[in-house]
Tab-separated table of C-alpha atoms in Angstrom:
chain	number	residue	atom	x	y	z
A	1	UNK	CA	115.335	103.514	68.093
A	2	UNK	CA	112.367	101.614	69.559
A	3	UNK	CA	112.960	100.602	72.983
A	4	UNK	CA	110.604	97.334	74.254
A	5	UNK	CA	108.896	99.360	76.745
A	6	UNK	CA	107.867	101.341	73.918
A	7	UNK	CA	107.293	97.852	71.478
A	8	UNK	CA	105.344	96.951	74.502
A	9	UNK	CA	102.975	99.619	75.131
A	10	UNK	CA	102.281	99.638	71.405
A	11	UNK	CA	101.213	95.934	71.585
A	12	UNK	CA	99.262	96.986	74.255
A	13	UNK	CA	96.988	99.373	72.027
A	14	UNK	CA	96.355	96.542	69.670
A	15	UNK	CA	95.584	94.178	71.116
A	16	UNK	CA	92.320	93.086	73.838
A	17	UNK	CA	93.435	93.644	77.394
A	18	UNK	CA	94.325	90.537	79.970
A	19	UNK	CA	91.384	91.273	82.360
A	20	UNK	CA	89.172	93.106	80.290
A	21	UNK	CA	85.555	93.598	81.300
A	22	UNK	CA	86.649	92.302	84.569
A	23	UNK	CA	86.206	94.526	87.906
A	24	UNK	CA	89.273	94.362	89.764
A	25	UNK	CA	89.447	95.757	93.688
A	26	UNK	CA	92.521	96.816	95.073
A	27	UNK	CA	93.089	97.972	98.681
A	28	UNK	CA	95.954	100.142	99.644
A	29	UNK	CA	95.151	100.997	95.984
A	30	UNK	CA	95.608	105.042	95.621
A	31	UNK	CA	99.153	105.523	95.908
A	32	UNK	CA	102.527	103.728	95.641
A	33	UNK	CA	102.316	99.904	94.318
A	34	UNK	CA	98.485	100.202	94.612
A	35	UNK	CA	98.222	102.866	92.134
A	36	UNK	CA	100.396	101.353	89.859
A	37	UNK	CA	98.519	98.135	90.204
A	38	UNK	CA	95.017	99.878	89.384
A	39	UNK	CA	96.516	101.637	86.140
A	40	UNK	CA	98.229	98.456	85.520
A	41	UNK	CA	94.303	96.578	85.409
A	42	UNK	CA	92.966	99.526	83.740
A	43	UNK	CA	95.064	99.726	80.783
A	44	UNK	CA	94.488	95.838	80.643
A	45	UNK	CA	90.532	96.418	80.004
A	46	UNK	CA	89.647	96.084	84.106
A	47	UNK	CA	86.826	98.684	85.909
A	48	UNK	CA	89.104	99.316	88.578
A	49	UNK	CA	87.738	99.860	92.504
A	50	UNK	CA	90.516	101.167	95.018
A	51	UNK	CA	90.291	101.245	98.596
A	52	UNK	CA	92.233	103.851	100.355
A	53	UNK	CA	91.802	104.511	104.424
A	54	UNK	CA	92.548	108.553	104.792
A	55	UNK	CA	93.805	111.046	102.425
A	56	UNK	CA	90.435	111.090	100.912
A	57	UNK	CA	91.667	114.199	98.697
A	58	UNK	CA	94.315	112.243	97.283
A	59	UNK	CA	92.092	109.587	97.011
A	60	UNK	CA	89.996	111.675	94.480
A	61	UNK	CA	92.718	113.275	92.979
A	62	UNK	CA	93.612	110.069	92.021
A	63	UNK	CA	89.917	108.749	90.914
A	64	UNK	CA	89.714	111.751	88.686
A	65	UNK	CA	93.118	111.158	86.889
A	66	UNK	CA	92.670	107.279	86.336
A	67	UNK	CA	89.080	108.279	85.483
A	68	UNK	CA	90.272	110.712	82.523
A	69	UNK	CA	92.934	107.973	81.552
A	70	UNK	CA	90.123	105.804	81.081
A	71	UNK	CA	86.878	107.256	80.010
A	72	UNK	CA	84.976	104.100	78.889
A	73	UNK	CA	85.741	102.221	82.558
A	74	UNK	CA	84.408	102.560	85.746
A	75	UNK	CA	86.762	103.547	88.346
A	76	UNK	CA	85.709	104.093	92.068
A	77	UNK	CA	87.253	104.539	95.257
A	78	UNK	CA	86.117	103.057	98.682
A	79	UNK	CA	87.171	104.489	102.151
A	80	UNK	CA	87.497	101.516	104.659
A	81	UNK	CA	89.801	100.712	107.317
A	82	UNK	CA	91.220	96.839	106.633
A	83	UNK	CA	92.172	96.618	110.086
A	84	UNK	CA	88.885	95.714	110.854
A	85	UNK	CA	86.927	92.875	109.727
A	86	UNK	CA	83.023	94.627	109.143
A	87	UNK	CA	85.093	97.127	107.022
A	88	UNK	CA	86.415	94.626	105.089
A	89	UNK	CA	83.045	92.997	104.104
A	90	UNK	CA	81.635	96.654	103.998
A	91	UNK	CA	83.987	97.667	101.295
A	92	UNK	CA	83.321	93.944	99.258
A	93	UNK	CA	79.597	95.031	99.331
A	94	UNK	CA	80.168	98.423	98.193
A	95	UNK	CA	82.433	97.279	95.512
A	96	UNK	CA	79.858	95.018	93.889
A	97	UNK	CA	76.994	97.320	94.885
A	98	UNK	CA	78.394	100.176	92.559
A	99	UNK	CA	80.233	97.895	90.229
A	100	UNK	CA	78.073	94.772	89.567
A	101	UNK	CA	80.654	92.381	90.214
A	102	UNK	CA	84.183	91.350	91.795
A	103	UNK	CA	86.385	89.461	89.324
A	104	UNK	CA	89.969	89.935	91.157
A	105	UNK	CA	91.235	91.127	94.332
A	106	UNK	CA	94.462	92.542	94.848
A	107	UNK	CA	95.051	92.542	99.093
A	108	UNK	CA	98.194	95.262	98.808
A	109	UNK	CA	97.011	97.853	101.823
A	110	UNK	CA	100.124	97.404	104.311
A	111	UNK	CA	101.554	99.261	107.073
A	112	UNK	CA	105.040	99.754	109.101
A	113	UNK	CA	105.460	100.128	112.483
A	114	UNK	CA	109.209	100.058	112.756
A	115	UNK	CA	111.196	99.293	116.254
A	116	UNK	CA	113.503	96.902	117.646
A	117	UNK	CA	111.692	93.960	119.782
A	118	UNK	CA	112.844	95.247	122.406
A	119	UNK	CA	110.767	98.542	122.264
A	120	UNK	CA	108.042	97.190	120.582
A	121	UNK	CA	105.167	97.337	122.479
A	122	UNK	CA	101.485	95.287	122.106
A	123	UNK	CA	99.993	97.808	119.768
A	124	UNK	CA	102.874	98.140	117.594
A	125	UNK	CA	102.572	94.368	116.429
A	126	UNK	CA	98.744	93.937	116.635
A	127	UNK	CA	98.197	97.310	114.412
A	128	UNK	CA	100.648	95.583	111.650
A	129	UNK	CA	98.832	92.278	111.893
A	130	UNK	CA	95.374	93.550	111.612
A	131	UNK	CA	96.059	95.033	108.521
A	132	UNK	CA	98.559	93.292	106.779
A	133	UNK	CA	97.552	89.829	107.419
A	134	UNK	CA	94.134	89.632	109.352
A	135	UNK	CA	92.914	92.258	106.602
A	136	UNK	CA	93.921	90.380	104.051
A	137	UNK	CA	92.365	87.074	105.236
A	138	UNK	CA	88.786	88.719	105.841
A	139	UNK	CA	89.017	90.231	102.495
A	140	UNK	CA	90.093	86.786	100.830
A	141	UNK	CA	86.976	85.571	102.856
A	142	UNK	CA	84.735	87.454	101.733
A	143	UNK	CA	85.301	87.893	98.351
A	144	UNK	CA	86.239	84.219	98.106
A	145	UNK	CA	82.897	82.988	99.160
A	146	UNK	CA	81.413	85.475	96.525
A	147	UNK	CA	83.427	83.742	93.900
A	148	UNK	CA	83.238	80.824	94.616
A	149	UNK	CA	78.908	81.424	94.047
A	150	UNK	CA	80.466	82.823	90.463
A	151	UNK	CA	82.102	80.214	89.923
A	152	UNK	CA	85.575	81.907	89.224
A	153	UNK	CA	88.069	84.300	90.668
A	154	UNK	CA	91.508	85.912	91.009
A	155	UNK	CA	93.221	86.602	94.178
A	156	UNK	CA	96.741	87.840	94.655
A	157	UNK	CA	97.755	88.649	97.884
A	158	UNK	CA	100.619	91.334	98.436
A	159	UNK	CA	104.044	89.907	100.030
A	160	UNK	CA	107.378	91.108	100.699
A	161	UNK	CA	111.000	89.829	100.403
A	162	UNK	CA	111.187	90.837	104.034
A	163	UNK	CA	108.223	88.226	104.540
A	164	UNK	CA	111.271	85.751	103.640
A	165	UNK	CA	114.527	87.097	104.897
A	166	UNK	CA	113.362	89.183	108.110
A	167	UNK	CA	114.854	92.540	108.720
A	168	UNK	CA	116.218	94.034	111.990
A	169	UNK	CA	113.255	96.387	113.714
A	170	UNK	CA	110.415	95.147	111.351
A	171	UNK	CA	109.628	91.629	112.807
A	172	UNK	CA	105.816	92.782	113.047
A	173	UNK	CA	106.138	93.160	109.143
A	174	UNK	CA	107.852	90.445	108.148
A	175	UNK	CA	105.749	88.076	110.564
A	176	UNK	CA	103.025	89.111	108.523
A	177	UNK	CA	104.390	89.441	105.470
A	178	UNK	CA	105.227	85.972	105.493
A	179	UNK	CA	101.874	84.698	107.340
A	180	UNK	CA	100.502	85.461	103.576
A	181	UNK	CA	102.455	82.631	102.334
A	182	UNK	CA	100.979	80.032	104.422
A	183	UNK	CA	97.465	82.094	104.165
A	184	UNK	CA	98.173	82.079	100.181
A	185	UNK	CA	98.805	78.430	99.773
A	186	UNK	CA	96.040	76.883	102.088
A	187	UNK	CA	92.966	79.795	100.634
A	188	UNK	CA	94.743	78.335	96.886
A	189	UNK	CA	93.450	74.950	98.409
A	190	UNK	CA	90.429	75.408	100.066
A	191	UNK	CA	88.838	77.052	96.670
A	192	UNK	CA	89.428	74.254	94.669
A	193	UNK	CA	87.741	72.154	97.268
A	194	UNK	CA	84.868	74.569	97.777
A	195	UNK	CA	84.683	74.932	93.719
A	196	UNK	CA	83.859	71.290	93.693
A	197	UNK	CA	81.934	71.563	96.543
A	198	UNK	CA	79.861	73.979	94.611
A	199	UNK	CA	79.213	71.987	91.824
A	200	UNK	CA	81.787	74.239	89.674
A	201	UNK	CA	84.196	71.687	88.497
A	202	UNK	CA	88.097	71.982	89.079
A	203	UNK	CA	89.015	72.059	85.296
A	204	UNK	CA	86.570	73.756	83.534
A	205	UNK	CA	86.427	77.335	82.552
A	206	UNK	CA	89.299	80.162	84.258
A	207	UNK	CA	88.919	78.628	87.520
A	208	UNK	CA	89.127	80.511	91.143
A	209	UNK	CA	93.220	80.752	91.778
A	210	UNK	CA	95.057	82.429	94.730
A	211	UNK	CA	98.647	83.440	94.273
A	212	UNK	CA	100.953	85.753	96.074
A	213	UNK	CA	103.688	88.263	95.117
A	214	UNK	CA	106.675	89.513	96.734
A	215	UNK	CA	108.241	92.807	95.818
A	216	UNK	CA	111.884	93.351	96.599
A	217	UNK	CA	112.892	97.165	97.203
A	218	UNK	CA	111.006	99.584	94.938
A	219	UNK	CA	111.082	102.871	94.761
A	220	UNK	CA	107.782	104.466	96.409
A	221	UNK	CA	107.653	107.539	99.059
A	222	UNK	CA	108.235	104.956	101.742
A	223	UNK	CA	111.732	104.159	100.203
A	224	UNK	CA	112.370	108.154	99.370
A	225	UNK	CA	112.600	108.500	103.342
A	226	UNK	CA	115.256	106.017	103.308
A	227	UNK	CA	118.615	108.015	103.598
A	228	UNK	CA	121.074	107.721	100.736
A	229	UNK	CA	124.153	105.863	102.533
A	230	UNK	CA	121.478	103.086	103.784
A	231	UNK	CA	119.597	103.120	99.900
A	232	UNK	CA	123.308	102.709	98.503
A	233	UNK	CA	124.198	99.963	100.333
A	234	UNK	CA	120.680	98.501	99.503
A	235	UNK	CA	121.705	98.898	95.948
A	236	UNK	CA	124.672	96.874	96.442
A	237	UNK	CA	122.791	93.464	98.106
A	238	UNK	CA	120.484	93.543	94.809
A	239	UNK	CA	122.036	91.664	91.836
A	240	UNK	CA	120.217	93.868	89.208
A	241	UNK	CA	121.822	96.823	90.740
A	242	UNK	CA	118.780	99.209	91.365
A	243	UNK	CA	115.097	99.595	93.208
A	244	UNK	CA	112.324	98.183	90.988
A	245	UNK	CA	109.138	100.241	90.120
A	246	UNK	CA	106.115	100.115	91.011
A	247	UNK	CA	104.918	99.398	87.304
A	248	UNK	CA	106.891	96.114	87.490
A	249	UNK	CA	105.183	95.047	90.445
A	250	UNK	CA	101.753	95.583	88.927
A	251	UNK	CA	102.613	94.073	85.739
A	252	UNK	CA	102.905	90.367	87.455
A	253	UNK	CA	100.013	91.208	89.049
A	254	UNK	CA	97.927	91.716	85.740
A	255	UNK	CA	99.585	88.432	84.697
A	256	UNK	CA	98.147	86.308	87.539
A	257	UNK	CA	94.961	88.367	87.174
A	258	UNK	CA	94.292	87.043	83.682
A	259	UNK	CA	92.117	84.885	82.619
A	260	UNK	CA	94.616	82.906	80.833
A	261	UNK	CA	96.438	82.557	83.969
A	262	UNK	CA	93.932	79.659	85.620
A	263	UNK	CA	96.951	77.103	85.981
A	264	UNK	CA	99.004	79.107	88.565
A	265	UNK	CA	97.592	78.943	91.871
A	266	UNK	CA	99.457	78.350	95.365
A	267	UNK	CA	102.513	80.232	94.257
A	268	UNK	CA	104.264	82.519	95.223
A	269	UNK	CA	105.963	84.891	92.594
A	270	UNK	CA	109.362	86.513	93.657
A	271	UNK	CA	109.694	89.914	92.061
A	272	UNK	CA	113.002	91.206	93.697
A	273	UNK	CA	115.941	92.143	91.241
A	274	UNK	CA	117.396	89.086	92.233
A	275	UNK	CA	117.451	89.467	95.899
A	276	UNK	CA	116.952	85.778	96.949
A	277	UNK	CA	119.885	84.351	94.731
């Protein structure tokens, strides 16, 4: 019996991919969602650039797998730390240096710094900050005003349903987690201003869009250190009954990426089992 994963993947192989041709940079993008997203873009036709900050021999490891998946694309990987703001436009530059172009960027490098307010102290919320919302604005900024010379663009910006609800010991996270909506909505408006500006008309061609997404609890190595009694009772708060993957994360992602996708922008796209019901 065919299953429609399997009906989908075959579809896949017959068809032209969503982004193809395009050159898609992803930060945070060697392991966990990030990976996923980056295979994700590659099997849609993308030349796929993924930033990584450490672990540079998982980092190749992983260049050299998507690589072989992929023989006619380009994939590279770039070493920068978002956290700061000359790496971020560092790592752009590379990007289009070695690939020719930046069609989409995908801001998903995050980090945790779990405690209670009461023990957090001013490092633990400015180190979360930096990366997962200052990081992802001078990245936007960047690669925004390089689009916006284009002419067109994709940026999706990497939420959480923690950005919404708030979670006891994680309100550096969720602050910033949820700073991307607001950061989201206004960039969304500020490029079709700057499009016109530019003498790229709103309306014509795929346009320059910004959108966000907002993963629920999926199952990455961050989640496997969860202990079972806590993941169980997580189970129980999420209508569909189980994590999500990282492959259905990256999926939406290639959606908003596509070209065909030009009349989303400004939203954010909920992808959480149900969570927010």
């Amino acid at each position: 019996m065919t299953t429609s994963v399997q009906q989908h993947e075959r579809a896949k192989g017959t068809r032209p991919g969503l982004v193809q041709g395009r050159v898609a940079l992803v930060t945070g993008g060697t392991r966990g969602i990030g990976a996923a997203i980056c295979r994700e873009l590659a099997d849609e036709g993308a030349n796929v650039a993924a930033g990584f900050w450490h672990g540079h021999e998982a980092a190749e490891k992983f260049l050299a797998d998507v690589a072989a998946e992929h023989p006619d694309q380009r994939v590279t990987i770039h070493e920068g730390n978002i956290g700061h703001a000359d790496d971020c436009r560092r790592v752009l530059h590379e990007v289009i240096d070695q690939q020719g172009q930046v069609d989409i960027l995908v801001n998903n490098a995050g980090i945790t710094i779990d405690r209670t307010v009461a023990k957090m102290t001013d490092e633990d919320w400015q180190r979360v900050i930096a990366v997962n919302l200052s990081g992802a604005f001078f990245m936007a900024q960047a690669a925004v005003e390089y689009m916006i010379q284009r002419g067109h663009g994709r940026v999706i910006n990497m939420s959480s349903a923690i950005g919404e609800t708030g979670n006891i010991g994680q309100v550096n996270y969720a602050a910033s987690k949820s700073g991307l909506f607001g950061l989201t909505k206004s960039l969304a408006r500020e490029t079709l201003f700057q499009r016109h500006r530019a003498e790229h008309p709103v309306g014509e061609g795929i346009g320059l869009t910004v959108n966000a997404v907002t993963p629920g609890y999926i199952a990455t190595d961050m989640m496997a250190t969860i202990p079972d009694k806590v993941l169980d009772r997580i189970r129980t708060q999420i209508p569909v009954g189980r994590l999500g993957t990282p492959e259905e994360i990256a999926r939406v992602v290639a959606f908003l990426a596509a070209d065909a996708s030009s009349y989303i922008t400004g939203q954010v796209w909920a992808v959480n089992g149900g969570l927010d019901m």
